[in-house]
Amino acid sequence: MKKVFFITGILFSSILSFCQTTTNKLQKAFAEFESDSQLKHAISSLYVIDGKTGEIVFDKNSRIGLAGASTQKIITSTSVYEILGRNYGYRTLFFLDGPVTGKSLNGNFIIRGSGDPTFGSWRYEATKRTGILESIVTMLKNQGIEHIKGDIVIDNSSFETNPVPGGWTWDDIGNYYGAGAYGFNWNENQYDLVMNGGKKPGDAVEIAGTEPVLQSELINELSSGPENSGDNGYIYLAPYSEKGFVRGTIPAGAKNFKISGSMADPARQFYTELKKALADAKITIKGELLLSPSMDIKPKIYPYNLDPFNFLISPSIDSIIYWFLKKSINLYGEALLKTLAYEKRGFGATDTGINVIRELWKDKGIGEDELNLLDGSGLSPSNRLTTHAQTTILQYAKTRDWFPFFYNALPEYNDMKMKSGTIRDVKGFCGYQNAKDGHEYIFSFLVNNYNGSSAALVKKMYKVLDNLK
């Protein structure tokens, strides 16, 4: 027994000695990092723990609330895994509000959205726009329907009417990464604006069109920038708006140059595509589009005493979170946040979803003030969270049966498994690192209000994190 205690003591001492060495290295590296001119007016936070023991390896400002940008997505994704489970799927329901006599539906065709952010997405074979539209046509044909004598009703009422979190900036909202989450989403609420640059800098830019064809008008205020100057164009289009504008520059001489924007009203966009698909299939519609709720029709047109005659189901949560983390899709974060609210409180609202997340982690020892959030994706510059909270959540994730799926979804940067985050003057990384000698680390590293280039700062952050290898 004494021999066992002796060996255990040696092993513990070795681990403690190594952690002290790592701690010393991090202290030196972080002091050098903070003294850099890029950090003159910045605040930085780094929190590192031993992945096996939970012991603190390094702590600087870990309880200070900072903007986390897209590193915040690890909080949303782990919360969704914990509350909904990895097999959860969204269901888009289809109703016939009236009898089918002969070849006619004597009533309305109702589509009830569930907030599915993948509906019409190109990322999955089963969710592509053409496939979805073909499935709906087939549903109706299987019911013997060739004429719809009522309206097409798209029910958005599972989520609040405001698709965009209050903390988002006007510069972001009209662009693809600022797409809001509606009760009914389509093609990730995204479209491509196709343009041709002028012959020389300063020349006007031609808008060649959009894919898919947009239902809102864009006023062209673009001009041509220098050749090879890249995408410096911004779209300004508010939710539910019929008109917006696009300004900035694209390179002179560029042909079929694309920037991606966010749809103002995905349900109306979907309707135009569905109407064409039905017409191509020789299915006629006597009525028009009705939205529930909408900006001009009273909410909840239909009390749901009908049974759906069919449905389409989304990919499972583990697949959705894979793309959410790998490609940092803000729409997915906002839809998932509202889904937490819908499943736990019966209505999909951003504020409610945030409360659900804060209550979840409060019960696990994270103070509510450590998660002062405004959205589910991290796009708002007003979010405040702590590196202590992020690292604690990552530590908890390791104990769950869904962890392998979560871990697999994390991107790799600098040969490390971690989620990055970037908004103006904010950069962050958080994740896991398995050192060459077998030690495991969990960390979160945030910097706010730095100056100079993001690329230069990232190299300096990597230099600090390299001490965990």
Tab-separated table of C-alpha atoms in Angstrom:
chain	number	residue	atom	x	y	z
A	1	MET	CA	0.000	0.000	0.000
A	2	LYS	CA	2.863	2.389	0.834
A	3	LYS	CA	4.360	1.586	-2.571
A	4	VAL	CA	1.061	2.494	-4.308
A	5	PHE	CA	0.881	5.793	-2.430
A	6	PHE	CA	4.517	6.475	-3.289
A	7	ILE	CA	3.978	5.894	-7.041
A	8	THR	CA	0.759	7.932	-6.999
A	9	GLY	CA	2.588	10.738	-5.262
A	10	ILE	CA	5.329	10.718	-7.885
A	11	LEU	CA	2.773	10.853	-10.719
A	12	PHE	CA	0.874	13.714	-9.081
A	13	SER	CA	4.096	15.596	-8.497
A	14	SER	CA	5.075	15.112	-12.146
A	15	ILE	CA	1.722	16.476	-13.343
A	16	LEU	CA	1.936	19.404	-10.932
A	17	SER	CA	5.505	20.134	-12.017
A	18	PHE	CA	4.550	20.068	-15.696
A	19	CYS	CA	1.552	22.356	-15.124
A	20	GLN	CA	3.776	24.765	-13.283
A	21	THR	CA	6.129	24.730	-16.266
A	22	THR	CA	3.241	25.364	-18.642
A	23	THR	CA	1.951	28.076	-16.334
A	24	ASN	CA	5.349	29.765	-16.311
A	25	LYS	CA	5.536	29.623	-20.092
A	26	LEU	CA	2.048	31.110	-20.422
A	27	GLN	CA	2.828	33.857	-17.916
A	28	LYS	CA	5.863	34.906	-19.892
A	29	ALA	CA	4.116	34.634	-23.271
A	30	PHE	CA	1.010	36.514	-22.107
A	31	ALA	CA	3.040	39.327	-20.544
A	32	GLU	CA	4.855	39.738	-23.860
A	33	PHE	CA	1.511	39.629	-25.700
A	34	GLU	CA	-0.059	42.327	-23.531
A	35	SER	CA	2.942	44.608	-23.956
A	36	ASP	CA	2.562	44.583	-27.752
A	37	SER	CA	1.572	47.901	-29.337
A	38	GLN	CA	-1.557	46.301	-30.829
A	39	LEU	CA	-2.862	45.819	-27.290
A	40	LYS	CA	-2.152	49.354	-26.061
A	41	HIS	CA	-5.836	50.174	-25.566
A	42	ALA	CA	-7.164	46.606	-25.484
A	43	ILE	CA	-8.326	44.227	-22.799
A	44	SER	CA	-7.459	40.542	-23.015
A	45	SER	CA	-8.552	37.463	-21.137
A	46	LEU	CA	-7.033	33.984	-21.140
A	47	TYR	CA	-8.237	31.101	-18.998
A	48	VAL	CA	-6.696	27.629	-19.229
A	49	ILE	CA	-7.484	24.546	-17.170
A	50	ASP	CA	-6.167	21.003	-17.117
A	51	GLY	CA	-8.627	18.941	-19.125
A	52	LYS	CA	-8.301	15.905	-16.841
A	53	THR	CA	-8.119	17.422	-13.373
A	54	GLY	CA	-9.857	20.773	-13.855
A	55	GLU	CA	-6.936	22.510	-12.164
A	56	ILE	CA	-6.307	26.109	-13.253
A	57	VAL	CA	-3.211	26.362	-15.416
A	58	PHE	CA	-3.466	30.075	-16.237
A	59	ASP	CA	-5.926	32.838	-15.392
A	60	LYS	CA	-5.937	36.445	-16.512
A	61	ASN	CA	-9.179	38.442	-16.406
A	62	SER	CA	-11.265	35.266	-16.585
A	63	ARG	CA	-14.236	36.884	-14.788
A	64	ILE	CA	-14.283	40.047	-16.923
A	65	GLY	CA	-17.158	40.180	-19.409
A	66	LEU	CA	-15.969	40.652	-22.993
A	67	ALA	CA	-17.496	40.403	-26.456
A	68	GLY	CA	-16.826	36.879	-27.665
A	69	ALA	CA	-17.951	37.137	-31.310
A	70	SER	CA	-18.485	33.657	-32.792
A	71	THR	CA	-16.752	31.853	-29.923
A	72	GLN	CA	-20.169	32.355	-28.329
A	73	LYS	CA	-21.466	29.643	-30.651
A	74	ILE	CA	-19.998	27.008	-28.333
A	75	ILE	CA	-22.434	28.193	-25.649
A	76	THR	CA	-25.456	27.953	-27.938
A	77	SER	CA	-24.465	24.583	-29.389
A	78	THR	CA	-23.725	22.900	-26.044
A	79	SER	CA	-26.982	24.279	-24.632
A	80	VAL	CA	-28.913	22.865	-27.582
A	81	TYR	CA	-27.248	19.471	-27.233
A	82	GLU	CA	-28.005	19.415	-23.510
A	83	ILE	CA	-31.663	20.487	-23.802
A	84	LEU	CA	-32.847	19.112	-27.154
A	85	GLY	CA	-30.507	16.163	-27.668
A	86	ARG	CA	-28.557	15.317	-30.773
A	87	ASN	CA	-31.450	13.554	-32.543
A	88	TYR	CA	-33.872	16.465	-32.420
A	89	GLY	CA	-35.313	17.441	-35.800
A	90	TYR	CA	-37.501	20.296	-37.061
A	91	ARG	CA	-40.803	19.412	-38.719
A	92	THR	CA	-42.459	21.533	-41.386
A	93	LEU	CA	-46.145	20.566	-41.384
A	94	PHE	CA	-48.633	20.572	-44.267
A	95	PHE	CA	-52.413	20.904	-43.859
A	96	LEU	CA	-55.441	20.768	-46.148
A	97	ASP	CA	-58.038	23.175	-44.794
A	98	GLY	CA	-61.007	21.799	-46.688
A	99	PRO	CA	-62.211	18.692	-48.492
A	100	VAL	CA	-60.775	17.342	-51.723
A	101	THR	CA	-63.566	16.748	-54.229
A	102	GLY	CA	-62.733	15.577	-57.675
A	103	LYS	CA	-59.335	17.092	-58.347
A	104	SER	CA	-59.907	20.243	-56.309
A	105	LEU	CA	-58.942	21.264	-52.799
A	106	ASN	CA	-61.926	23.278	-51.633
A	107	GLY	CA	-59.984	25.281	-49.106
A	108	ASN	CA	-56.526	26.478	-48.245
A	109	PHE	CA	-53.179	24.741	-48.444
A	110	ILE	CA	-51.358	25.531	-45.188
A	111	ILE	CA	-47.632	25.228	-44.503
A	112	ARG	CA	-46.586	25.647	-40.879
A	113	GLY	CA	-42.938	26.472	-40.318
A	114	SER	CA	-41.103	25.289	-37.223
A	115	GLY	CA	-38.157	27.650	-37.535
A	116	ASP	CA	-36.094	25.059	-39.414
A	117	PRO	CA	-32.965	26.932	-40.592
A	118	THR	CA	-32.066	24.180	-43.059
A	119	PHE	CA	-35.306	24.288	-45.071
A	120	GLY	CA	-34.178	24.819	-48.675
A	121	SER	CA	-30.475	24.786	-47.705
A	122	TRP	CA	-27.895	23.673	-50.254
A	123	ARG	CA	-25.726	22.011	-47.565
A	124	TYR	CA	-27.736	18.780	-47.390
A	125	GLU	CA	-28.984	16.660	-50.238
A	126	ALA	CA	-32.428	16.261	-48.666
A	127	THR	CA	-32.986	19.995	-48.048
A	128	LYS	CA	-32.122	21.555	-51.413
A	129	ARG	CA	-34.681	23.968	-52.835
A	130	THR	CA	-35.527	21.927	-55.908
A	131	GLY	CA	-35.989	18.763	-53.862
A	132	ILE	CA	-38.237	20.486	-51.317
A	133	LEU	CA	-40.424	21.959	-54.051
A	134	GLU	CA	-40.655	18.600	-55.837
A	135	SER	CA	-41.671	16.935	-52.561
A	136	ILE	CA	-44.509	19.418	-52.039
A	137	VAL	CA	-45.761	18.952	-55.598
A	138	THR	CA	-45.714	15.177	-55.078
A	139	MET	CA	-47.626	15.509	-51.781
A	140	LEU	CA	-50.439	17.365	-53.520
A	141	LYS	CA	-50.530	15.021	-56.505
A	142	ASN	CA	-50.730	12.039	-54.167
A	143	GLN	CA	-53.876	13.633	-52.726
A	144	GLY	CA	-55.258	13.926	-56.253
A	145	ILE	CA	-55.118	17.723	-56.160
A	146	GLU	CA	-54.813	19.683	-59.404
A	147	HIS	CA	-56.654	22.824	-58.296
A	148	ILE	CA	-56.335	24.791	-55.035
A	149	LYS	CA	-59.471	26.896	-54.735
A	150	GLY	CA	-58.301	28.686	-51.597
A	151	ASP	CA	-55.068	30.401	-50.567
A	152	ILE	CA	-51.532	29.297	-49.828
A	153	VAL	CA	-51.045	30.028	-46.122
A	154	ILE	CA	-47.537	30.110	-44.671
A	155	ASP	CA	-47.648	30.085	-40.894
A	156	ASN	CA	-44.687	31.837	-39.246
A	157	SER	CA	-46.220	31.965	-35.781
A	158	SER	CA	-43.906	29.550	-33.946
A	159	PHE	CA	-41.329	32.378	-33.740
A	160	GLU	CA	-41.682	36.060	-32.897
A	161	THR	CA	-42.212	38.491	-35.779
A	162	ASN	CA	-38.875	40.232	-35.151
A	163	PRO	CA	-36.303	38.013	-36.901
A	164	VAL	CA	-33.209	40.012	-35.907
A	165	PRO	CA	-31.768	40.359	-32.378
A	166	GLY	CA	-31.872	43.918	-31.062
A	167	GLY	CA	-28.111	44.131	-30.637
A	168	TRP	CA	-27.220	43.675	-34.312
A	169	THR	CA	-25.865	46.589	-36.335
A	170	TRP	CA	-27.426	48.091	-39.453
A	171	ASP	CA	-24.245	47.403	-41.445
A	172	ASP	CA	-24.679	43.654	-40.844
A	173	ILE	CA	-28.423	43.069	-41.180
A	174	GLY	CA	-28.772	43.179	-44.983
A	175	ASN	CA	-25.809	40.888	-45.624
A	176	TYR	CA	-25.860	37.088	-45.584
A	177	TYR	CA	-24.189	36.805	-42.181
A	178	GLY	CA	-26.910	39.088	-40.766
A	179	ALA	CA	-29.833	36.909	-41.895
A	180	GLY	CA	-32.535	36.795	-39.228
A	181	ALA	CA	-34.413	33.725	-38.032
A	182	TYR	CA	-38.103	33.532	-38.932
A	183	GLY	CA	-40.722	30.937	-38.124
A	184	PHE	CA	-40.371	29.977	-41.781
A	185	ASN	CA	-36.893	30.086	-43.326
A	186	TRP	CA	-35.853	29.388	-46.905
A	187	ASN	CA	-32.455	28.833	-48.562
A	188	GLU	CA	-30.798	29.939	-45.300
A	189	ASN	CA	-32.571	33.267	-45.957
A	190	GLN	CA	-29.746	34.067	-48.348
A	191	TYR	CA	-29.396	35.123	-51.983
A	192	ASP	CA	-26.500	36.086	-54.249
A	193	LEU	CA	-26.297	39.517	-55.860
A	194	VAL	CA	-24.526	39.197	-59.228
A	195	MET	CA	-22.650	42.252	-60.550
A	196	ASN	CA	-20.245	43.402	-63.248
A	197	GLY	CA	-17.609	45.983	-62.418
A	198	GLY	CA	-16.867	48.973	-64.661
A	199	LYS	CA	-13.801	49.247	-66.843
A	200	LYS	CA	-11.868	51.471	-64.415
A	201	PRO	CA	-12.028	52.618	-60.782
A	202	GLY	CA	-14.890	55.019	-60.193
A	203	ASP	CA	-17.059	53.614	-62.978
A	204	ALA	CA	-20.599	52.510	-62.242
A	205	VAL	CA	-21.311	48.861	-61.414
A	206	GLU	CA	-23.974	46.885	-63.262
A	207	ILE	CA	-26.310	44.670	-61.250
A	208	ALA	CA	-26.877	41.632	-63.442
A	209	GLY	CA	-29.432	39.958	-61.192
A	210	THR	CA	-29.920	37.827	-58.100
A	211	GLU	CA	-30.030	34.086	-57.462
A	212	PRO	CA	-32.729	33.236	-56.574
A	213	VAL	CA	-34.685	36.142	-58.060
A	214	LEU	CA	-35.195	38.562	-55.166
A	215	GLN	CA	-38.652	39.850	-54.260
A	216	SER	CA	-37.246	43.171	-52.995
A	217	GLU	CA	-35.820	46.034	-55.067
A	218	LEU	CA	-32.198	47.112	-54.504
A	219	ILE	CA	-31.124	50.660	-55.381
A	220	ASN	CA	-27.640	50.514	-56.905
A	221	GLU	CA	-25.147	52.910	-55.279
A	222	LEU	CA	-22.071	50.792	-56.089
A	223	SER	CA	-18.929	51.951	-57.832
A	224	SER	CA	-15.853	50.166	-59.144
A	225	GLY	CA	-12.765	49.970	-56.977
A	226	PRO	CA	-9.192	49.114	-58.017
A	227	GLU	CA	-8.624	45.796	-59.777
A	228	ASN	CA	-8.304	42.846	-57.369
A	229	SER	CA	-9.573	45.023	-54.493
A	230	GLY	CA	-12.036	42.340	-53.415
A	231	ASP	CA	-15.516	42.547	-51.974
A	232	ASN	CA	-16.199	45.908	-50.355
A	233	GLY	CA	-19.913	45.964	-51.094
A	234	TYR	CA	-22.644	46.145	-48.447
A	235	ILE	CA	-26.357	45.514	-48.764
A	236	TYR	CA	-28.834	47.456	-46.652
A	237	LEU	CA	-32.238	45.780	-46.568
A	238	ALA	CA	-34.406	45.634	-43.446
A	239	PRO	CA	-36.676	42.683	-42.591
A	240	TYR	CA	-40.016	42.741	-44.456
A	241	SER	CA	-38.834	45.658	-46.647
A	242	GLU	CA	-39.688	45.882	-50.325
A	243	LYS	CA	-36.813	48.233	-51.088
A	244	GLY	CA	-33.193	48.578	-49.972
A	245	PHE	CA	-29.865	49.730	-51.353
A	246	VAL	CA	-26.363	48.453	-51.976
A	247	ARG	CA	-23.229	50.580	-51.751
A	248	GLY	CA	-19.469	50.252	-51.619
A	249	THR	CA	-17.142	48.863	-54.294
A	250	ILE	CA	-16.294	45.741	-56.248
A	251	PRO	CA	-13.160	45.372	-58.397
A	252	ALA	CA	-13.017	47.127	-61.772
A	253	GLY	CA	-13.281	44.619	-64.600
A	254	ALA	CA	-14.900	41.933	-62.443
A	255	LYS	CA	-17.534	39.832	-64.202
A	256	ASN	CA	-20.315	37.890	-62.491
A	257	PHE	CA	-18.963	39.090	-59.149
A	258	LYS	CA	-21.159	37.893	-56.269
A	259	ILE	CA	-21.909	39.150	-52.802
A	260	SER	CA	-24.505	37.466	-50.635
A	261	GLY	CA	-27.389	39.192	-48.913
A	262	SER	CA	-30.174	38.289	-46.485
A	263	MET	CA	-33.764	37.936	-47.667
A	264	ALA	CA	-36.189	40.510	-46.287
A	265	ASP	CA	-39.101	38.051	-46.229
A	266	PRO	CA	-38.183	34.367	-46.760
A	267	ALA	CA	-41.815	33.185	-46.736
A	268	ARG	CA	-42.734	35.452	-49.671
A	269	GLN	CA	-39.564	34.375	-51.462
A	270	PHE	CA	-40.515	30.732	-50.996
A	271	TYR	CA	-44.048	31.387	-52.211
A	272	THR	CA	-42.871	32.758	-55.558
A	273	GLU	CA	-40.780	29.629	-56.116
A	274	LEU	CA	-43.542	27.290	-54.958
A	275	LYS	CA	-46.099	29.032	-57.182
A	276	LYS	CA	-43.867	28.465	-60.208
A	277	ALA	CA	-43.249	24.817	-59.265
A	278	LEU	CA	-46.994	24.236	-58.936
A	279	ALA	CA	-47.666	25.946	-62.256
A	280	ASP	CA	-45.014	23.795	-63.949
A	281	ALA	CA	-46.787	20.738	-62.501
A	282	LYS	CA	-50.182	21.986	-63.820
A	283	ILE	CA	-51.540	22.662	-60.326
A	284	THR	CA	-53.528	25.899	-60.271
A	285	ILE	CA	-54.116	28.290	-57.365
A	286	LYS	CA	-57.239	30.452	-57.251
A	287	GLY	CA	-56.273	32.402	-54.143
A	288	GLU	CA	-53.130	34.215	-53.012
A	289	LEU	CA	-50.459	34.150	-50.333
A	290	LEU	CA	-51.462	34.684	-46.705
A	291	LEU	CA	-48.877	34.959	-43.949
A	292	SER	CA	-49.535	34.330	-40.282
A	293	PRO	CA	-48.445	36.381	-38.497
A	294	SER	CA	-47.355	39.186	-40.798
A	295	MET	CA	-47.026	42.941	-40.780
A	296	ASP	CA	-50.517	43.458	-42.223
A	297	ILE	CA	-52.581	40.407	-41.258
A	298	LYS	CA	-53.639	39.673	-37.707
A	299	PRO	CA	-51.548	36.952	-36.029
A	300	LYS	CA	-52.553	33.307	-35.958
A	301	ILE	CA	-55.125	33.160	-38.710
A	302	TYR	CA	-55.786	29.514	-37.921
A	303	PRO	CA	-56.395	27.809	-34.600
A	304	TYR	CA	-54.800	24.446	-35.208
A	305	ASN	CA	-57.595	21.924	-34.895
A	306	LEU	CA	-56.426	20.296	-38.124
A	307	ASP	CA	-54.200	17.255	-38.451
A	308	PRO	CA	-51.272	17.571	-40.861
A	309	PHE	CA	-51.521	15.312	-43.867
A	310	ASN	CA	-47.763	15.302	-44.369
A	311	PHE	CA	-44.515	16.765	-43.081
A	312	LEU	CA	-40.853	17.247	-43.953
A	313	ILE	CA	-38.188	16.738	-41.305
A	314	SER	CA	-34.844	18.477	-41.069
A	315	PRO	CA	-31.410	16.940	-40.581
A	316	SER	CA	-30.760	16.126	-36.931
A	317	ILE	CA	-29.240	18.561	-34.448
A	318	ASP	CA	-25.788	16.969	-34.596
A	319	SER	CA	-25.708	17.606	-38.349
A	320	ILE	CA	-27.005	21.170	-37.956
A	321	ILE	CA	-24.444	21.976	-35.266
A	322	TYR	CA	-21.689	20.503	-37.429
A	323	TRP	CA	-22.272	23.238	-40.019
A	324	PHE	CA	-23.103	25.830	-37.360
A	325	LEU	CA	-19.615	25.483	-35.903
A	326	LYS	CA	-17.613	24.587	-39.010
A	327	LYS	CA	-18.947	27.457	-41.121
A	328	SER	CA	-20.054	29.766	-38.290
A	329	ILE	CA	-23.574	30.233	-39.694
A	330	ASN	CA	-25.224	33.008	-37.691
A	331	LEU	CA	-28.735	32.109	-38.883
A	332	TYR	CA	-28.391	28.659	-37.330
A	333	GLY	CA	-27.464	30.206	-33.991
A	334	GLU	CA	-30.482	32.500	-33.946
A	335	ALA	CA	-32.873	29.739	-35.029
A	336	LEU	CA	-31.470	27.337	-32.433
A	337	LEU	CA	-31.796	29.980	-29.713
A	338	LYS	CA	-35.449	30.595	-30.589
A	339	THR	CA	-36.026	26.847	-30.774
A	340	LEU	CA	-34.852	26.489	-27.180
A	341	ALA	CA	-37.428	29.129	-26.258
A	342	TYR	CA	-40.145	27.388	-28.277
A	343	GLU	CA	-39.496	23.959	-26.791
A	344	LYS	CA	-39.137	25.174	-23.199
A	345	ARG	CA	-41.636	28.075	-23.124
A	346	GLY	CA	-43.948	27.490	-26.107
A	347	PHE	CA	-42.921	30.499	-28.209
A	348	GLY	CA	-39.681	31.205	-30.092
A	349	ALA	CA	-38.308	34.561	-28.928
A	350	THR	CA	-34.672	35.624	-28.652
A	351	ASP	CA	-34.919	37.022	-25.123
A	352	THR	CA	-36.650	33.879	-23.885
A	353	GLY	CA	-34.010	31.643	-25.452
A	354	ILE	CA	-31.267	33.623	-23.724
A	355	ASN	CA	-33.023	33.147	-20.398
A	356	VAL	CA	-33.246	29.408	-21.031
A	357	ILE	CA	-29.483	29.264	-21.646
A	358	ARG	CA	-28.624	31.349	-18.588
A	359	GLU	CA	-30.857	29.208	-16.367
A	360	LEU	CA	-29.264	26.024	-17.718
A	361	TRP	CA	-25.733	27.094	-16.871
A	362	LYS	CA	-26.693	28.799	-13.600
A	363	ASP	CA	-27.809	25.389	-12.368
A	364	LYS	CA	-24.331	24.134	-13.235
A	365	GLY	CA	-22.483	26.832	-11.346
A	366	ILE	CA	-22.025	29.643	-13.890
A	367	GLY	CA	-23.292	33.004	-12.697
A	368	GLU	CA	-25.925	34.659	-14.880
A	369	ASP	CA	-23.796	37.804	-15.116
A	370	GLU	CA	-21.066	35.764	-16.812
A	371	LEU	CA	-23.447	35.209	-19.742
A	372	ASN	CA	-24.803	38.656	-20.580
A	373	LEU	CA	-26.017	37.752	-24.061
A	374	LEU	CA	-28.124	39.396	-26.761
A	375	ASP	CA	-28.135	36.683	-29.427
A	376	GLY	CA	-27.237	33.077	-30.204
A	377	SER	CA	-24.456	33.611	-32.721
A	378	GLY	CA	-22.180	36.256	-31.211
A	379	LEU	CA	-22.728	38.804	-33.986
A	380	SER	CA	-23.847	41.533	-31.601
A	381	PRO	CA	-20.931	43.700	-30.395
A	382	SER	CA	-22.835	44.191	-27.122
A	383	ASN	CA	-22.599	40.558	-25.972
A	384	ARG	CA	-20.561	40.071	-22.803
A	385	LEU	CA	-19.293	36.724	-21.566
A	386	THR	CA	-16.335	35.475	-19.568
A	387	THR	CA	-13.548	33.114	-20.525
A	388	HIS	CA	-14.225	31.322	-17.230
A	389	ALA	CA	-17.797	30.578	-18.369
A	390	GLN	CA	-16.714	29.360	-21.793
A	391	THR	CA	-14.011	27.092	-20.412
A	392	THR	CA	-16.334	25.697	-17.747
A	393	ILE	CA	-18.934	24.904	-20.398
A	394	LEU	CA	-16.307	23.208	-22.568
A	395	GLN	CA	-15.200	21.192	-19.544
A	396	TYR	CA	-18.785	20.095	-18.855
A	397	ALA	CA	-19.249	19.095	-22.499
A	398	LYS	CA	-16.491	16.496	-22.147
A	399	THR	CA	-18.664	14.560	-19.672
A	400	ARG	CA	-21.669	14.212	-21.986
A	401	ASP	CA	-22.516	11.436	-24.419
A	402	TRP	CA	-22.934	13.980	-27.237
A	403	PHE	CA	-19.381	15.272	-26.797
A	404	PRO	CA	-17.804	13.324	-29.724
A	405	PHE	CA	-20.236	15.002	-32.150
A	406	PHE	CA	-19.613	18.431	-30.646
A	407	TYR	CA	-15.840	17.944	-30.707
A	408	ASN	CA	-15.909	16.744	-34.314
A	409	ALA	CA	-17.773	19.917	-35.337
A	410	LEU	CA	-15.124	22.253	-33.939
A	411	PRO	CA	-12.881	23.731	-36.648
A	412	GLU	CA	-9.101	23.414	-36.584
A	413	TYR	CA	-6.866	26.477	-36.473
A	414	ASN	CA	-3.172	26.473	-35.729
A	415	ASP	CA	-3.398	22.655	-35.420
A	416	MET	CA	-5.771	23.116	-32.478
A	417	LYS	CA	-9.434	22.148	-32.067
A	418	MET	CA	-11.120	25.468	-31.377
A	419	LYS	CA	-13.859	27.864	-32.393
A	420	SER	CA	-12.771	31.267	-33.597
A	421	GLY	CA	-14.639	34.551	-33.312
A	422	THR	CA	-14.266	37.795	-35.247
A	423	ILE	CA	-16.178	41.047	-35.282
A	424	ARG	CA	-14.844	44.580	-35.417
A	425	ASP	CA	-11.929	44.951	-32.956
A	426	VAL	CA	-12.779	41.584	-31.366
A	427	LYS	CA	-10.896	38.316	-31.773
A	428	GLY	CA	-11.242	35.084	-29.855
A	429	PHE	CA	-10.474	31.379	-29.740
A	430	CYS	CA	-11.773	28.710	-27.392
A	431	GLY	CA	-11.493	24.950	-27.425
A	432	TYR	CA	-9.328	21.974	-26.590
A	433	GLN	CA	-5.693	21.065	-27.028
A	434	ASN	CA	-4.028	17.685	-26.556
A	435	ALA	CA	-0.338	18.303	-25.920
A	436	LYS	CA	2.336	16.062	-27.404
A	437	ASP	CA	3.180	14.644	-23.975
A	438	GLY	CA	-0.418	13.564	-23.333
A	439	HIS	CA	-1.635	16.501	-21.262
A	440	GLU	CA	-5.051	17.942	-22.127
A	441	TYR	CA	-6.020	21.592	-21.912
A	442	ILE	CA	-9.283	23.494	-22.190
A	443	PHE	CA	-9.054	27.213	-22.861
A	444	SER	CA	-10.713	30.450	-23.888
A	445	PHE	CA	-8.779	33.462	-25.188
A	446	LEU	CA	-10.546	36.761	-25.956
A	447	VAL	CA	-9.231	40.176	-27.025
A	448	ASN	CA	-11.364	43.320	-27.290
A	449	ASN	CA	-10.504	46.756	-28.680
A	450	TYR	CA	-7.163	45.916	-30.271
A	451	ASN	CA	-5.734	48.059	-33.038
A	452	GLY	CA	-4.110	47.185	-36.338
A	453	SER	CA	-4.753	44.149	-38.507
A	454	SER	CA	-6.650	41.083	-37.360
A	455	ALA	CA	-4.208	38.800	-39.170
A	456	ALA	CA	-1.259	40.221	-37.239
A	457	LEU	CA	-3.090	39.817	-33.931
A	458	VAL	CA	-4.016	36.211	-34.695
A	459	LYS	CA	-0.345	35.293	-35.173
A	460	LYS	CA	0.434	36.768	-31.764
A	461	MET	CA	-2.471	34.897	-30.151
A	462	TYR	CA	-1.270	31.661	-31.758
A	463	LYS	CA	2.178	32.271	-30.287
A	464	VAL	CA	0.652	32.335	-26.804
A	465	LEU	CA	-1.485	29.241	-27.442
A	466	ASP	CA	1.500	27.344	-28.850
A	467	ASN	CA	2.644	26.901	-25.253
A	468	LEU	CA	-0.182	24.366	-24.844
A	469	LYS	CA	1.243	22.101	-27.517
